[in-house]
CSV table of C-alpha atoms and ligand atoms in Angstrom, one decimal:
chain,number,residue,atom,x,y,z
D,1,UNK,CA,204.8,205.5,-30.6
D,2,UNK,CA,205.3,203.5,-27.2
D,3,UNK,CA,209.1,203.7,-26.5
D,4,UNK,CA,211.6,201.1,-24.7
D,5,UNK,CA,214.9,202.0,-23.2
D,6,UNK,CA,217.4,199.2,-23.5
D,7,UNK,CA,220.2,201.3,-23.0
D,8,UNK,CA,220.6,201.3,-18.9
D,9,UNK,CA,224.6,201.0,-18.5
D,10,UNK,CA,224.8,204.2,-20.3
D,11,UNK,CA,222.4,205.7,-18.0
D,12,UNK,CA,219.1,205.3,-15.8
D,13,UNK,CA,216.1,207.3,-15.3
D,14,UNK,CA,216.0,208.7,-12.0
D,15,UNK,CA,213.7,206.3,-10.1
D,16,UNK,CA,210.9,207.1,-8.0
D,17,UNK,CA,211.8,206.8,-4.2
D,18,UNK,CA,215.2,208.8,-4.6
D,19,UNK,CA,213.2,211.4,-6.8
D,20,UNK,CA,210.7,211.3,-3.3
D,21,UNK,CA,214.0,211.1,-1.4
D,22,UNK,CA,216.1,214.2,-2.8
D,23,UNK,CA,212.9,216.8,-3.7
D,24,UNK,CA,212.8,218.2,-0.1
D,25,UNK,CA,216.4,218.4,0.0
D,26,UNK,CA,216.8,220.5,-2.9
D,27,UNK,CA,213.8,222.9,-1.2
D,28,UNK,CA,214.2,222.6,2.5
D,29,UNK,CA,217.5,221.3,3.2
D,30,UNK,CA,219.2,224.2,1.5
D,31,UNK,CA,221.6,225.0,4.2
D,32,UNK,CA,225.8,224.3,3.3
D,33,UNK,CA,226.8,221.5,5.2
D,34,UNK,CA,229.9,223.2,6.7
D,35,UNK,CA,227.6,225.7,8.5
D,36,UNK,CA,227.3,225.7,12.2
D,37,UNK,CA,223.7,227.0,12.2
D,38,UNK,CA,220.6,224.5,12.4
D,39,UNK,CA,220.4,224.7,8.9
D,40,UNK,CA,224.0,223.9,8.2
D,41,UNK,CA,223.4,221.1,10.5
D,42,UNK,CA,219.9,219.7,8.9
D,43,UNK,CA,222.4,219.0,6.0
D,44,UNK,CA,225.3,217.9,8.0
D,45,UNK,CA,222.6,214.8,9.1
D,46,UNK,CA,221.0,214.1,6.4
D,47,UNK,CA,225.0,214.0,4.5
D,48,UNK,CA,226.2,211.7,7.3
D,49,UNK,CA,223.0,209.5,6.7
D,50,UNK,CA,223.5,209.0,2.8
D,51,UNK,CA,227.0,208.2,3.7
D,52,UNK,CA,226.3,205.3,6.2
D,53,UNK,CA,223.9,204.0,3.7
D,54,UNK,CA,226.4,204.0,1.1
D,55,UNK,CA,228.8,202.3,3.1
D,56,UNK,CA,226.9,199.7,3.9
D,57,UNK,CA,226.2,198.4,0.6
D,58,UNK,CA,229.7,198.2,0.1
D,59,UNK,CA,230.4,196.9,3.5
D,60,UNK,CA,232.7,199.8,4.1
D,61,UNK,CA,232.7,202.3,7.1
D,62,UNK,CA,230.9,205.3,6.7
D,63,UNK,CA,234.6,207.5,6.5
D,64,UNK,CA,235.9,205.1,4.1
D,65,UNK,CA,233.3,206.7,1.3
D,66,UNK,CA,234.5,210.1,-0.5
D,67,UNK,CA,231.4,211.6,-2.7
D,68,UNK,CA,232.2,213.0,-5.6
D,69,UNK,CA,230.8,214.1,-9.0
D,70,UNK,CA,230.3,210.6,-10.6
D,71,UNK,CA,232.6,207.7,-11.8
D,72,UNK,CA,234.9,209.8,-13.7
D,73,UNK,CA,235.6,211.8,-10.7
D,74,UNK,CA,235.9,208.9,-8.7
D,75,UNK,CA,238.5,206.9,-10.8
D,76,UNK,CA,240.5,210.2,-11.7
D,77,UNK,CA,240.7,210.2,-7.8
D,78,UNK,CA,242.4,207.1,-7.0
D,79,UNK,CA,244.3,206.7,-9.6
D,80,UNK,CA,246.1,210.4,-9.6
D,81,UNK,CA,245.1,210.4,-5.5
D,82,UNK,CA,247.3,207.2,-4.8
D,83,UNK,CA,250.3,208.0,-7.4
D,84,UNK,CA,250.5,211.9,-5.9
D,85,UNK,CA,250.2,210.3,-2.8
D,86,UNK,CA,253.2,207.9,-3.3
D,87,UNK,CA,255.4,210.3,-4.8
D,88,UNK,CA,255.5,212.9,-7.7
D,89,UNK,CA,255.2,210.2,-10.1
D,90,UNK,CA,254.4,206.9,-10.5
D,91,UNK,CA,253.8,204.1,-12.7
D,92,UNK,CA,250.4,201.9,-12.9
D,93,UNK,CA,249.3,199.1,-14.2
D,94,UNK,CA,245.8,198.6,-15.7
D,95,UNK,CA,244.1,196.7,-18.5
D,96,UNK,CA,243.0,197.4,-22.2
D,97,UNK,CA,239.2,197.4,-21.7
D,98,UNK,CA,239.2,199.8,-19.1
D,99,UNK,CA,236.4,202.9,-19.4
D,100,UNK,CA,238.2,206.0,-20.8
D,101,UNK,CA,237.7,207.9,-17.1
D,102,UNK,CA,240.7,205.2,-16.1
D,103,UNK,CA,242.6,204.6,-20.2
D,104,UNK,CA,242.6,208.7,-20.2
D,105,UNK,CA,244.2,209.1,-16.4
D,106,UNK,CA,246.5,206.9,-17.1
D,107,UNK,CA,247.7,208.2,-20.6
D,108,UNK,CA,248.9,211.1,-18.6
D,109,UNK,CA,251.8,209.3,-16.4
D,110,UNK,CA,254.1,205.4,-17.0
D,111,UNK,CA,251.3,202.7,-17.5
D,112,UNK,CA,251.3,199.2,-18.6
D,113,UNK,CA,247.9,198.3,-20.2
D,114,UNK,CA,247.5,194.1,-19.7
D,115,UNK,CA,245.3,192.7,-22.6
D,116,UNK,CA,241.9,190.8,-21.8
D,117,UNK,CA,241.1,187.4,-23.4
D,118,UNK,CA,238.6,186.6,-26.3
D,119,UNK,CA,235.8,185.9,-23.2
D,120,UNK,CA,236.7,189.5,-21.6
D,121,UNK,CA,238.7,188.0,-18.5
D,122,UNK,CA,242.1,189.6,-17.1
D,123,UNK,CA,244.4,187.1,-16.5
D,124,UNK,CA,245.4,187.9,-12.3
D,125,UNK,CA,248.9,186.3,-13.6
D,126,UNK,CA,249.3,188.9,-16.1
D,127,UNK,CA,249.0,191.7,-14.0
D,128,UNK,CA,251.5,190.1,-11.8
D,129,UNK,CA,253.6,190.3,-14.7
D,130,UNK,CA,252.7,193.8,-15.3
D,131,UNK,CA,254.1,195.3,-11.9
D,132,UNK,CA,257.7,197.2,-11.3
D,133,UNK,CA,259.4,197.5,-8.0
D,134,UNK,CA,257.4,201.5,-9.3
D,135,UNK,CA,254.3,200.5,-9.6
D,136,UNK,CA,252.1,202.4,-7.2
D,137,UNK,CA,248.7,201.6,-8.1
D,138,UNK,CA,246.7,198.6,-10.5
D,139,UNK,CA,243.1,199.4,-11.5
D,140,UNK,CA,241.0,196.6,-12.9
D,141,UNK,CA,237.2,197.0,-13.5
D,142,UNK,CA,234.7,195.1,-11.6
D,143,UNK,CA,232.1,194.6,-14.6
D,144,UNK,CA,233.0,195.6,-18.1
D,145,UNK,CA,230.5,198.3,-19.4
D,146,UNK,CA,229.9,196.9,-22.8
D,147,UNK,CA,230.2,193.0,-22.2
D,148,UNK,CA,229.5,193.0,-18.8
D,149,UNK,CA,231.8,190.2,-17.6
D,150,UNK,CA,233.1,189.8,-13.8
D,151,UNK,CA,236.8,190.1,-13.4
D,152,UNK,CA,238.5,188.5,-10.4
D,153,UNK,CA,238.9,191.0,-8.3
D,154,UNK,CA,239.3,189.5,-5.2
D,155,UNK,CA,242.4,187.6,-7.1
D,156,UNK,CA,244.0,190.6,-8.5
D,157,UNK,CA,243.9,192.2,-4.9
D,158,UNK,CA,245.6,188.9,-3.2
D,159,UNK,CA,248.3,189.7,-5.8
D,160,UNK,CA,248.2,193.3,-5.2
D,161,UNK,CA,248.6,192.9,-1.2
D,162,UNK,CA,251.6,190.8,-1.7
D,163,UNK,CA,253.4,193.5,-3.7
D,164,UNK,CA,252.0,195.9,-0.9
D,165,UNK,CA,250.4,198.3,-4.0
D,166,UNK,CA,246.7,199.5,-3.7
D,167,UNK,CA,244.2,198.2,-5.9
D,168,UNK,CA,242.0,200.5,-7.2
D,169,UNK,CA,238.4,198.8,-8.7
D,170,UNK,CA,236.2,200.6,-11.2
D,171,UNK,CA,232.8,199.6,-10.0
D,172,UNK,CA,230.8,201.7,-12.1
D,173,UNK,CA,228.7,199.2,-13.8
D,174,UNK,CA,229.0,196.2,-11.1
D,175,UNK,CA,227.4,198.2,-8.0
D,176,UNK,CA,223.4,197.7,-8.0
D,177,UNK,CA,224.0,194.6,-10.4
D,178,UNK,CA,225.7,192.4,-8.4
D,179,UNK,CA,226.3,191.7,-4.3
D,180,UNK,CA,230.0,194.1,-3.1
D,181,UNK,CA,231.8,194.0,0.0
D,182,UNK,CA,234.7,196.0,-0.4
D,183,UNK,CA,236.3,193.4,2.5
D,184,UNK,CA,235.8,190.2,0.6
D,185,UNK,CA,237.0,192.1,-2.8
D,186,UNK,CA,240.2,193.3,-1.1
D,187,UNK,CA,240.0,196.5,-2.8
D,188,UNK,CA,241.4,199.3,-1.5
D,189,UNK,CA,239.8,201.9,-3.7
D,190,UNK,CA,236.2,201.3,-5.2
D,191,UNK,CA,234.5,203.9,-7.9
D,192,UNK,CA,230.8,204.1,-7.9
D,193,UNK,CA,228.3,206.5,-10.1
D,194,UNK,CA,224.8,207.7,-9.1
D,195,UNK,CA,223.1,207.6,-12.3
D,196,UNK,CA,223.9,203.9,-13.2
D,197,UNK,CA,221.8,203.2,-10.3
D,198,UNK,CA,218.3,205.2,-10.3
D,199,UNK,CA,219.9,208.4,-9.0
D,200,UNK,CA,220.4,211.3,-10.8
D,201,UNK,CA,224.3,212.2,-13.0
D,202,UNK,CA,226.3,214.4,-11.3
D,203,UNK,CA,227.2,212.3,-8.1
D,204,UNK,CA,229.6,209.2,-7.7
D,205,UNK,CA,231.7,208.1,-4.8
D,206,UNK,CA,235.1,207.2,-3.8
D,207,UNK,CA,235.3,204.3,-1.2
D,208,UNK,CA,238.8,204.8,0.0
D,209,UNK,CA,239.8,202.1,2.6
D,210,UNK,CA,241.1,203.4,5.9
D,211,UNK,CA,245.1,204.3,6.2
D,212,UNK,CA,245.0,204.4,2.1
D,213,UNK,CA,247.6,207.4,1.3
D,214,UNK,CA,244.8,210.0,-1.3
D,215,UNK,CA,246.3,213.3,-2.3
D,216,UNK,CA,243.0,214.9,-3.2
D,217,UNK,CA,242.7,216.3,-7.1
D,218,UNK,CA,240.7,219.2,-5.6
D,219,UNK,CA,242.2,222.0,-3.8
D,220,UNK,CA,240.3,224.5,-1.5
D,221,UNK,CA,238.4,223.9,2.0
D,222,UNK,CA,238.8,220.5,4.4
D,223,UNK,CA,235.7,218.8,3.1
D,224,UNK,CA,235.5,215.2,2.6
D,225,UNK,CA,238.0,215.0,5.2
D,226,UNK,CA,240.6,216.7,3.1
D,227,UNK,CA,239.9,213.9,0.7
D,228,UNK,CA,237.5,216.5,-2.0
D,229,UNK,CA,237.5,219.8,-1.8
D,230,UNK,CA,234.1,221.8,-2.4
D,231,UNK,CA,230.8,222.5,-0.6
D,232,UNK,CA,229.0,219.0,-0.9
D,233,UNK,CA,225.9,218.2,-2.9
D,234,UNK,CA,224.0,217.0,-0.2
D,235,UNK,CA,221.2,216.4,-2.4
D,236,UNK,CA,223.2,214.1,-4.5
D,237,UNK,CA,224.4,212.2,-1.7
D,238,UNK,CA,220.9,211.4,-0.5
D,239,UNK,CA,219.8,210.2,-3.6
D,240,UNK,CA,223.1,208.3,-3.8
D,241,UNK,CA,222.4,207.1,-0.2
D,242,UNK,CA,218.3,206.3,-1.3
D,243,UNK,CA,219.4,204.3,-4.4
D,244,UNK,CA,222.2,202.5,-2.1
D,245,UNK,CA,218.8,201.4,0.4
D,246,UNK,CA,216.6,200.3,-2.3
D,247,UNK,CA,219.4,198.1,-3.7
D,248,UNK,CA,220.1,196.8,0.0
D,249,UNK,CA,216.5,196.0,-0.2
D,250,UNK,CA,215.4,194.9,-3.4
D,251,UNK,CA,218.5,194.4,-5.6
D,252,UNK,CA,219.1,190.7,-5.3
D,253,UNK,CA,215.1,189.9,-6.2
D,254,UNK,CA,215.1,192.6,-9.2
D,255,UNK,CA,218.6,191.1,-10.5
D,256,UNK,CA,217.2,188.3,-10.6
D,257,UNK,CA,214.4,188.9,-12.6
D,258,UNK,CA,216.6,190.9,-14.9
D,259,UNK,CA,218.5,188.2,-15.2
D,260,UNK,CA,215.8,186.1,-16.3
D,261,UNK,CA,214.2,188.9,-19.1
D,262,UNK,CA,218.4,188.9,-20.4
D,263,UNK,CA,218.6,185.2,-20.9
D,264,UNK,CA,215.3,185.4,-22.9
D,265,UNK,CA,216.6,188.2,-25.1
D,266,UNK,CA,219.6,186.3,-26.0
D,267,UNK,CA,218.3,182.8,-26.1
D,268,UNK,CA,215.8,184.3,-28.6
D,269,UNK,CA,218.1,186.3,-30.8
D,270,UNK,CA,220.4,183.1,-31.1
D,271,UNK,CA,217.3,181.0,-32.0
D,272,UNK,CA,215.6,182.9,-34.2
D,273,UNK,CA,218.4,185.3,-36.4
D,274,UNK,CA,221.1,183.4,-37.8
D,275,UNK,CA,225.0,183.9,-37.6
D,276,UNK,CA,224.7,185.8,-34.5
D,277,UNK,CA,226.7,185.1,-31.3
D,278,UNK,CA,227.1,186.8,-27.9
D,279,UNK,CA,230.3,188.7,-27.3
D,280,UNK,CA,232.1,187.6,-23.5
D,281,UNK,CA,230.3,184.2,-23.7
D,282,UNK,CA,231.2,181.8,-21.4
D,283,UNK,CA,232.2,184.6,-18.7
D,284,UNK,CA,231.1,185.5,-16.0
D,285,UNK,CA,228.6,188.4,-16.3
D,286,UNK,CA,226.3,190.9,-14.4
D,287,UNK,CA,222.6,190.0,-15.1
D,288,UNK,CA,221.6,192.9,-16.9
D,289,UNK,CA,224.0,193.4,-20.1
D,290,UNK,CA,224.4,191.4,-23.4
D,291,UNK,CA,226.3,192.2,-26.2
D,292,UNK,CA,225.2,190.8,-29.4
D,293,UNK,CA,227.4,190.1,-33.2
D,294,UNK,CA,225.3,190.6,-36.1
D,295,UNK,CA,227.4,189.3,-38.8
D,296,UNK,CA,226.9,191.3,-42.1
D,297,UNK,CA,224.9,194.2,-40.3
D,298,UNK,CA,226.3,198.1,-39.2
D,299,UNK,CA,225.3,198.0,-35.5
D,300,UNK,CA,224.7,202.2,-36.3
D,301,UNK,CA,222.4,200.8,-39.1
D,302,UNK,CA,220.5,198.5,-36.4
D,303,UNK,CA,221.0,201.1,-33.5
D,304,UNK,CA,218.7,203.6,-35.7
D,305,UNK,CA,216.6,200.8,-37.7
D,306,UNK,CA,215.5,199.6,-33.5
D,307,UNK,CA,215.5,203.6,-32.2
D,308,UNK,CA,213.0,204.0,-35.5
D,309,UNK,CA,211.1,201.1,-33.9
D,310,UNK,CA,210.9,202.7,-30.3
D,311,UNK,CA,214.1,200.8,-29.1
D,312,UNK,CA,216.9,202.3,-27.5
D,313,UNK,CA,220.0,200.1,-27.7
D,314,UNK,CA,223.9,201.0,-27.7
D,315,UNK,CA,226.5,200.2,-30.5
D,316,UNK,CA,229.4,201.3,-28.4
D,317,UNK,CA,230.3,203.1,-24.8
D,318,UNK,CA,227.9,206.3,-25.1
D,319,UNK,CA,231.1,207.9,-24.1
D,320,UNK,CA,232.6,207.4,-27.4
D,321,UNK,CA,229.4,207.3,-29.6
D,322,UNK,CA,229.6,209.8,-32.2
D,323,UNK,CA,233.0,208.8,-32.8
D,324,UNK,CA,233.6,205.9,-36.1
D,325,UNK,CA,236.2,203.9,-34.5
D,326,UNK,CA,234.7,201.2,-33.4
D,327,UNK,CA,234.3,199.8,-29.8
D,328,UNK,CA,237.9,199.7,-27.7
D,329,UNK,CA,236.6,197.2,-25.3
D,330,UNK,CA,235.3,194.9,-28.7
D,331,UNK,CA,238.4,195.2,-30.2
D,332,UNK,CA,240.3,194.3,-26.6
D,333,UNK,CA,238.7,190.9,-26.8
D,334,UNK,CA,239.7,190.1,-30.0
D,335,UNK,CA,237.0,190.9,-32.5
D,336,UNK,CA,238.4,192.4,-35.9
D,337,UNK,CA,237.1,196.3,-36.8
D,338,UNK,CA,234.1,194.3,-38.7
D,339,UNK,CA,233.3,192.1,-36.0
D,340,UNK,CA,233.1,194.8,-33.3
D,341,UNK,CA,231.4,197.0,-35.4
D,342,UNK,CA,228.5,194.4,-36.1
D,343,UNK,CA,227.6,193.9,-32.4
D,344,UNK,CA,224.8,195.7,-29.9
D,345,UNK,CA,224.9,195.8,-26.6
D,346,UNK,CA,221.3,195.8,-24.4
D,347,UNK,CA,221.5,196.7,-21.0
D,348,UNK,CA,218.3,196.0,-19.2
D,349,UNK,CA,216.9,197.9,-16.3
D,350,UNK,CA,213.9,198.3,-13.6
D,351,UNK,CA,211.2,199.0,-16.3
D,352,UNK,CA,211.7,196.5,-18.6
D,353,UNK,CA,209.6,193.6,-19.5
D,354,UNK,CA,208.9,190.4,-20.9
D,355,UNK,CA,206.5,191.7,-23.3
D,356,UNK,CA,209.0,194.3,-23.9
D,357,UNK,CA,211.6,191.9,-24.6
D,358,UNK,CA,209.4,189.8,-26.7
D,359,UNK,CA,208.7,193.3,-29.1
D,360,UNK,CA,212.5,193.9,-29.5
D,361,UNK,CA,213.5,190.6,-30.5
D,362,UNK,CA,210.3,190.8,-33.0
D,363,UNK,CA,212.1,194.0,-33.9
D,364,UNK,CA,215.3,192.7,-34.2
D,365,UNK,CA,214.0,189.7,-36.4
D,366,UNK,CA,212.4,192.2,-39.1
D,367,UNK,CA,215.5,194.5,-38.9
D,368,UNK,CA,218.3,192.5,-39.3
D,369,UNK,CA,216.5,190.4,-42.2
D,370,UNK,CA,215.9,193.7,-43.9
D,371,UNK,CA,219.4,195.2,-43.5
D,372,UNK,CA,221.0,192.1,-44.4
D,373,UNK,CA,218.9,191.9,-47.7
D,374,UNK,CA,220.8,195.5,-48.4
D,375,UNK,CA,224.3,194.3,-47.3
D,376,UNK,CA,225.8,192.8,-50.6
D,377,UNK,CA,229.0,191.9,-48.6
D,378,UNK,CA,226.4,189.4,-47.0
D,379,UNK,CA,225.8,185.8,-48.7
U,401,PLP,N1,233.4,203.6,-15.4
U,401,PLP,C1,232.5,202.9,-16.1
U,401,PLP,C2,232.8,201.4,-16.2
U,401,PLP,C3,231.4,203.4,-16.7
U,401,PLP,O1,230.6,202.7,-17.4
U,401,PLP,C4,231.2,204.8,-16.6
U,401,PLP,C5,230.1,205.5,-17.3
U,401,PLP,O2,229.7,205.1,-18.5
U,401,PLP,C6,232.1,205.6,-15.9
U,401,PLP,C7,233.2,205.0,-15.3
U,401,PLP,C8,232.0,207.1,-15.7
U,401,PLP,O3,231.0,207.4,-14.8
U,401,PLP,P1,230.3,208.8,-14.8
U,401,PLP,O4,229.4,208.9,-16.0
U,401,PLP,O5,229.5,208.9,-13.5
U,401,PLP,O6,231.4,209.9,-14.9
């Protein structure tokens, strides 16, 4: 059986030229960055290399961008970074439909969690509403993981630089999908993750903007300048630096086809399967991600009906899948425990198309028709 990944905000494959990119680096370019030898120094280059590249499809400068071990990493850092920075606590302000790498930082200290509307937008005035003479950092997310809508970032940071606090943006699933320049966002702190963007998991960054007071997590030798401790994975950061390029280069033609193959999906699946509607309508959102209600259907029921069909499709952050309770982000925008748990989200990547597209609404037709003949709650 032929199989089709839909599923490419939990994860991508690793894609060709940063496969090409990082192979000899693993073999050749073995030496620890730190050394003084030639060796040490073949990876010194080929780090400072992936970290220009990085910075400049962020717009940043090349010292302004921290690697680190993913998006987790990367939002752990600001967020505990700037509040040890500021003092020995703080408090922050942050909204409900945040990924669980910022919701769990912030369990651990004060926090005020802003609510989204029913279309997945913060409200910049509520956050403003949110802040305390305290507050010592605000983290909003650039595109939601699940519903993929936009938030104003560039705002929220307008806000943020009046009140003179950082603002820290989770960028996790907007890098790669749409244009960034950390300048025009405002931001002073933007989180990033390798393998949402065709290289491999176990490598993020940090883009920390210059004079930005970060206590680093990390204890132990001056790397990163003193920003995250531990021998970097040079490796990592080329691939991170090779998937950066290719985006530079390609992104804005390949978004837009995606783009094009998303509106299809969900144009189709509104035509064709009743009592269906599209969760963050009317939002802005990043070309690759809908997310889908099924009225009267378990999205688990769907997820494995499709997966049994050679589709891979989401019910939920992968995070969190596993776990019953249904989807924090769904309920955030209003949906009742039903509602949130009748939706799919399909994220779309570099190998999908048309015809795939055209097979998984085919799919979808057959599937939800059959489950909703089983559903008696269903009329
Ligand atoms: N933030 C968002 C919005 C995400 O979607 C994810 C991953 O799902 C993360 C952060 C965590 O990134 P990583 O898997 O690299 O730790």
């Amino acid at each position: 059986m032929q199989r089709f990944y839909f599923d490419h905000n939990a994860t991508t494959p690793v894609a060709p030229e940063v496969l090409e990119a990082m192979l000899p680096v693993m073999t050749e370019v073995y030496g620890n960055a730190s050394s003084i030898h030639h060796f040490g120094q073949t990876a010194r280059q080929r780090l400072d290399a992936a970290r220009k590249l990085v910075a400049e499809l962020l717009g940043a400068e090349p010292q302004e961008i921290v690697f680190t071990s993913g998006g987790t990493e990367a939002d752990n850092l600001a967020i505990f970074g700037v509040v040890l920075g500021n003092a020995r606590c703080g408090h922050v302000v942050t909204t409900t439909f945040e990924h669980p790498a910022v919701l769990a930082s912030v369990a651990q200290m004060d926090h005020t969690l802003v609510p989204v509307d029913g279309r997945g937008m913060v409200d910049p005035d509520a956050i403003r509403g949110a802040l305390r003479p305290e507050t010592k950092v605000i983290s909003v997310m650039h595109a939601n993981n699940e519903v993929g809508t936009i938030q104003p970032i560039a705002e929220i940071a307008r806000i943020a630089a009046e009140a003179g606090i950082p603002l820290h943006s989770d960028g996790v699933q907007a890098v790669g999908k749409i244009p960034i320049s950390v300048a025009d966002l405002g931001v002073a702190l933007y989180a990033l993750s390798g393998h949402k963007i065709g290289a491999p998991k176990g490598v993020g960054a940090l883009y920390v903007r210059k004079g930005t007071s970060l206590k680093p997590m990390m204890y132990g030798g001056r790397h990163e300048r003193e920003r995250r401790a531990g021998t970097e994975n040079v490796a990592g950061a080329v691939a991170l630096g090779r998937a950066a390029e290719w985006i530079g280069d390609h992104g804005e033609a390949e978004n837009r086809r995606q783009a094009a193959l998303r509106d299809r999906l969900e144009q189709s699946i509104l035509d064709r399967i009743p009592d269906t509607r599209v969760n963050g309508a009317g939002a802005p959102r990043v070309p690759n991600t809908t997310n889908i209600r099924f009225d009267g259907i378990d999205s688990d029921a769907l997820l494995i009906a499709l997966d049994l069909k050679g589709f891979a499709v989401s019910s939920g952050a992968a995070c969190s899948s596993g776990a019953p309770e249904p989807s924090h982000v769904l309920l955030a925008i209003g949906l009742s425990r039903l509602e949130a748990r009748s939706s799919i989200r399909f994220s779309l990547g570099r190998s999908n198309t048309i015809e795939q597209v055209d097979a998984l609404v085919e799919a979808l037709v057959d599937s939800v028709a059959h489950l909703r003949k089983l559903a008696p709650a269903y009329a």
